[in-house]
Short mmCIF file of C-alpha atoms and ligand atoms in Angstrom, two decimals:
data_model
loop_
_atom_site.label_atom_id
_atom_site.label_comp_id
_atom_site.label_asym_id
_atom_site.label_seq_id
_atom_site.Cartn_x
_atom_site.Cartn_y
_atom_site.Cartn_z
CA MET A 943 108.82 -82.73 4.73
CA GLU A 944 106.88 -84.82 2.23
CA LYS A 945 103.32 -83.68 1.62
CA GLU A 946 101.88 -87.02 2.66
CA ILE A 947 103.71 -86.98 5.99
CA LEU A 948 102.71 -83.37 6.61
CA GLU A 949 99.08 -84.38 6.10
CA LEU A 950 99.41 -87.23 8.59
CA VAL A 951 100.98 -84.87 11.15
CA GLY A 952 98.18 -82.38 10.47
CA LYS A 953 95.64 -85.07 11.33
CA GLY A 954 97.53 -86.26 14.42
CA GLU A 955 98.20 -89.64 12.84
CA MET A 956 101.91 -88.97 13.11
CA LEU A 957 103.46 -86.58 15.62
CA PRO A 958 106.82 -84.74 15.75
CA LEU A 959 108.41 -86.69 18.58
CA MET A 960 111.17 -84.82 20.38
CA GLU A 961 111.92 -87.45 23.00
CA ALA A 962 110.29 -90.12 25.13
CA PHE A 963 111.64 -91.46 28.41
CA TYR A 964 110.71 -93.28 31.57
CA THR A 965 111.26 -91.23 34.71
CA ILE A 966 109.61 -89.87 37.84
CA GLN A 967 106.96 -87.18 37.49
CA GLY A 968 108.58 -84.33 39.36
CA GLU A 969 105.80 -81.75 39.50
CA GLY A 970 102.27 -81.18 40.63
CA TYR A 971 99.73 -83.66 41.95
CA HIS A 972 101.46 -86.84 40.70
CA LYS A 973 104.97 -85.87 41.78
CA GLY A 974 107.09 -88.80 42.88
CA THR A 975 105.24 -91.25 40.64
CA ALA A 976 107.00 -93.20 37.89
CA ALA A 977 105.66 -92.36 34.42
CA TYR A 978 106.64 -92.51 30.78
CA PHE A 979 106.94 -89.07 29.20
CA VAL A 980 106.24 -88.39 25.55
CA ARG A 981 107.53 -84.96 24.54
CA ILE A 982 105.96 -83.67 21.36
CA GLY A 983 107.73 -80.92 19.40
CA GLY A 984 106.07 -77.66 18.41
CA CYS A 985 105.16 -74.62 20.52
CA ASP A 986 104.66 -70.99 19.58
CA VAL A 987 103.64 -69.64 22.99
CA GLY A 988 107.10 -68.11 23.43
CA CYS A 989 107.71 -68.02 27.20
CA HIS A 990 111.08 -66.27 27.60
CA TRP A 991 112.03 -68.54 30.52
CA CYS A 992 111.05 -71.78 28.73
CA ASP A 993 113.43 -74.61 29.64
CA VAL A 994 112.67 -76.66 26.51
CA LYS A 995 113.19 -74.10 23.75
CA GLU A 996 114.59 -76.93 21.59
CA SER A 997 111.00 -78.16 21.38
CA TRP A 998 109.62 -75.03 19.70
CA ASN A 999 110.44 -75.83 16.09
CA ALA A 1000 108.41 -78.92 15.20
CA ASP A 1001 110.39 -79.36 11.98
CA LEU A 1002 113.41 -80.40 14.01
CA HIS A 1003 111.61 -83.43 15.43
CA PRO A 1004 110.91 -86.51 13.35
CA PRO A 1005 107.31 -87.22 12.41
CA THR A 1006 106.67 -90.50 14.21
CA LYS A 1007 103.90 -93.02 13.79
CA ILE A 1008 101.44 -93.16 16.68
CA SER A 1009 101.74 -96.95 16.80
CA THR A 1010 105.53 -96.60 17.35
CA ILE A 1011 105.04 -94.10 20.18
CA VAL A 1012 102.41 -96.32 21.82
CA GLU A 1013 104.33 -99.61 21.47
CA ASP A 1014 107.40 -98.01 23.05
CA ALA A 1015 105.42 -96.35 25.84
CA ILE A 1016 103.58 -99.42 27.06
CA LYS A 1017 106.84 -101.29 27.65
CA TYR A 1018 107.67 -98.98 30.53
CA SER A 1019 104.66 -97.79 32.47
CA ASN A 1020 100.89 -97.69 32.63
CA THR A 1021 101.01 -93.93 33.19
CA ILE A 1022 101.87 -91.86 30.15
CA VAL A 1023 102.45 -88.12 30.41
CA VAL A 1024 102.15 -86.24 27.13
CA THR A 1025 104.06 -82.98 27.22
CA GLY A 1026 105.94 -80.62 24.94
CA GLY A 1027 106.36 -78.18 23.50
CA GLU A 1028 102.65 -77.60 23.42
CA PRO A 1029 101.01 -80.96 22.65
CA LEU A 1030 97.68 -79.33 21.78
CA THR A 1031 99.38 -77.79 18.76
CA TRP A 1032 98.37 -81.17 17.29
CA ASP A 1033 95.27 -83.33 17.29
CA MET A 1034 95.71 -85.71 20.21
CA THR A 1035 92.71 -87.91 19.33
CA THR A 1036 94.62 -90.80 17.76
CA LEU A 1037 97.45 -90.88 20.28
CA THR A 1038 95.16 -90.90 23.30
CA SER A 1039 92.66 -93.37 21.86
CA GLN A 1040 95.47 -95.83 21.07
CA LEU A 1041 96.97 -95.41 24.54
CA LYS A 1042 93.55 -95.83 26.17
CA ALA A 1043 92.95 -98.96 24.08
CA LYS A 1044 96.06 -100.41 25.75
CA GLY A 1045 94.66 -99.59 29.20
CA MET A 1046 97.03 -96.68 29.87
CA GLN A 1047 96.36 -93.77 32.23
CA VAL A 1048 96.98 -90.78 30.01
CA HIS A 1049 97.98 -87.38 31.36
CA ILE A 1050 98.67 -84.11 29.57
CA GLU A 1051 100.74 -81.07 30.51
CA THR A 1052 99.53 -78.13 28.49
CA SER A 1053 99.27 -74.38 28.36
CA GLY A 1054 95.73 -74.92 27.09
CA ALA A 1055 96.29 -72.35 24.36
CA TYR A 1056 94.78 -74.51 21.64
CA LYS A 1057 91.65 -76.61 21.18
CA LEU A 1058 91.50 -79.49 23.61
CA THR A 1059 91.64 -82.78 21.71
CA GLY A 1060 92.08 -86.31 23.00
CA VAL A 1061 90.75 -88.25 25.97
CA TRP A 1062 92.63 -87.60 29.20
CA ASP A 1063 92.65 -89.10 32.66
CA TRP A 1064 94.46 -86.08 34.05
CA ILE A 1065 94.81 -82.57 32.69
CA CYS A 1066 97.52 -80.33 34.11
CA LEU A 1067 96.80 -76.82 32.86
CA SER A 1068 99.74 -74.44 33.07
CA PRO A 1069 98.43 -71.20 31.57
CA LYS A 1070 100.72 -68.64 30.04
CA LYS A 1071 100.07 -64.90 29.84
CA LEU A 1072 101.22 -64.69 26.23
CA LYS A 1073 98.51 -67.06 24.92
CA LEU A 1074 95.66 -67.67 27.30
CA PRO A 1075 93.84 -71.02 27.57
CA THR A 1076 90.63 -71.76 25.75
CA ASN A 1077 87.41 -71.61 27.80
CA GLU A 1078 86.81 -75.33 27.47
CA ILE A 1079 89.95 -76.45 29.25
CA TYR A 1080 89.27 -74.39 32.37
CA HIS A 1081 86.22 -76.59 32.96
CA LYS A 1082 88.17 -79.81 32.51
CA ALA A 1083 91.51 -79.13 34.20
CA ASP A 1084 92.37 -81.38 37.15
CA GLU A 1085 95.21 -79.19 38.29
CA LEU A 1086 96.17 -75.59 37.60
CA LYS A 1087 99.90 -75.02 37.76
CA VAL A 1088 100.99 -71.41 37.56
CA ILE A 1089 104.69 -70.75 37.10
CA VAL A 1090 105.91 -67.88 39.24
CA TYR A 1091 108.66 -65.82 37.67
CA ASN A 1092 107.85 -62.52 39.34
CA LYS A 1093 105.28 -60.94 41.66
CA ASP A 1094 102.79 -60.20 38.90
CA ASP A 1095 102.36 -63.95 38.53
CA PHE A 1096 100.41 -64.05 41.80
CA ARG A 1097 97.86 -61.70 40.25
CA PHE A 1098 97.78 -63.85 37.13
CA ALA A 1099 97.40 -66.99 39.25
CA GLU A 1100 94.31 -65.59 41.00
CA GLU A 1101 92.84 -64.49 37.67
CA GLN A 1102 93.29 -68.02 36.31
CA ALA A 1103 92.05 -69.71 39.49
CA ALA A 1104 88.79 -67.77 39.16
CA LEU A 1105 88.20 -69.48 35.81
CA VAL A 1106 88.83 -73.14 36.63
CA ASN A 1107 86.27 -75.64 37.91
CA PRO A 1108 85.85 -75.95 41.69
CA ASN A 1109 87.59 -79.35 41.89
CA CYS A 1110 90.75 -78.15 40.22
CA ILE A 1111 93.81 -78.33 42.49
CA LEU A 1112 95.81 -75.10 42.58
CA TYR A 1113 99.61 -75.01 42.45
CA LEU A 1114 102.19 -72.27 42.41
CA GLN A 1115 105.56 -73.40 41.07
CA PRO A 1116 108.73 -71.32 41.03
CA GLU A 1117 110.37 -70.89 37.65
CA TRP A 1118 113.58 -72.89 38.06
CA SER A 1119 116.12 -70.14 37.37
CA ARG A 1120 114.32 -67.83 39.81
CA CYS A 1121 113.86 -70.32 42.66
CA GLU A 1122 115.99 -68.48 45.20
CA LYS A 1123 114.26 -65.19 44.50
CA VAL A 1124 110.64 -66.32 44.37
CA ILE A 1125 110.40 -69.26 46.81
CA PRO A 1126 110.15 -67.00 49.89
CA ASP A 1127 107.33 -65.06 48.19
CA ILE A 1128 105.53 -68.29 47.24
CA VAL A 1129 105.83 -69.71 50.76
CA ASP A 1130 104.46 -66.49 52.20
CA TYR A 1131 101.66 -66.36 49.62
CA VAL A 1132 100.55 -69.95 50.17
CA MET A 1133 100.43 -69.48 53.94
CA LYS A 1134 98.25 -66.41 53.44
CA HIS A 1135 96.12 -68.05 50.73
CA PRO A 1136 95.99 -71.75 51.62
CA LYS A 1137 93.78 -72.75 48.71
CA TRP A 1138 97.13 -72.85 46.85
CA LYS A 1139 99.82 -75.52 47.23
CA VAL A 1140 103.51 -75.28 46.39
CA SER A 1141 104.80 -77.37 43.48
CA LEU A 1142 108.53 -77.81 42.98
CA GLN A 1143 110.35 -79.31 40.02
CA THR A 1144 111.62 -82.16 42.17
CA HIS A 1145 113.07 -84.01 39.17
CA LYS A 1146 115.60 -81.19 38.88
CA TYR A 1147 116.65 -81.69 42.51
CA LEU A 1148 116.84 -85.45 41.83
CA ASN A 1149 118.91 -84.72 38.72
CA ILE A 1150 116.70 -86.83 36.47
CA PRO A 1151 114.96 -85.80 33.22
S1 SF4 B 2259 104.18 -73.09 26.70
FE1 SF4 B 2259 105.68 -74.50 27.61
S2 SF4 B 2259 106.92 -75.26 25.86
FE2 SF4 B 2259 105.79 -73.46 25.14
S3 SF4 B 2259 107.21 -71.74 25.43
FE3 SF4 B 2259 105.94 -71.84 27.28
S4 SF4 B 2259 107.07 -73.13 28.74
FE4 SF4 B 2259 107.96 -73.47 26.68
#
């Protein structure tokens, strides 16, 4: 990559765009709501069950001007979900300020592993054991979404729930490939600990991106 472009990516003035698409938010608090997704490449958290491993290597995704991302996004929806990869790998200040300037509602889906940048209307924090969130994001998260792959994830979920702000909505979501195995445990857990809600990847049942 040219040095000049690398510098722009480093400053968040261009971003490695993996894909962008209009669909239905399948998960968490806003599930069922139409939104435009912007998937940014780059993640080194390394979850073994990750379903977007193609996103990990940022070099595979073309550095794209923020103005291009924004102009495309606003054609489709007034709700923009920025996801990845791990979007906080990059400085989100320019992207979010340009989306906000167009009157968009801007959401992020993040592991919270890196410094929180950007201005967000909704922060979905999905912490990962391999790289824990920064302290700052626990105070700002609107929803905590813990992916349940095995029973130890209930312990991890409680540990993370103890760190978020009191208004944060708590979700347990089965890891897709383990649904059959873990859904009975999640149902049982949520009935015993009703501060939690179940989140399902409904877009996968709907067969949409
Ligand atoms: S943080 Fe998200 S994108 Fe990164 S490896 Fe984990 S599941 Fe995949």
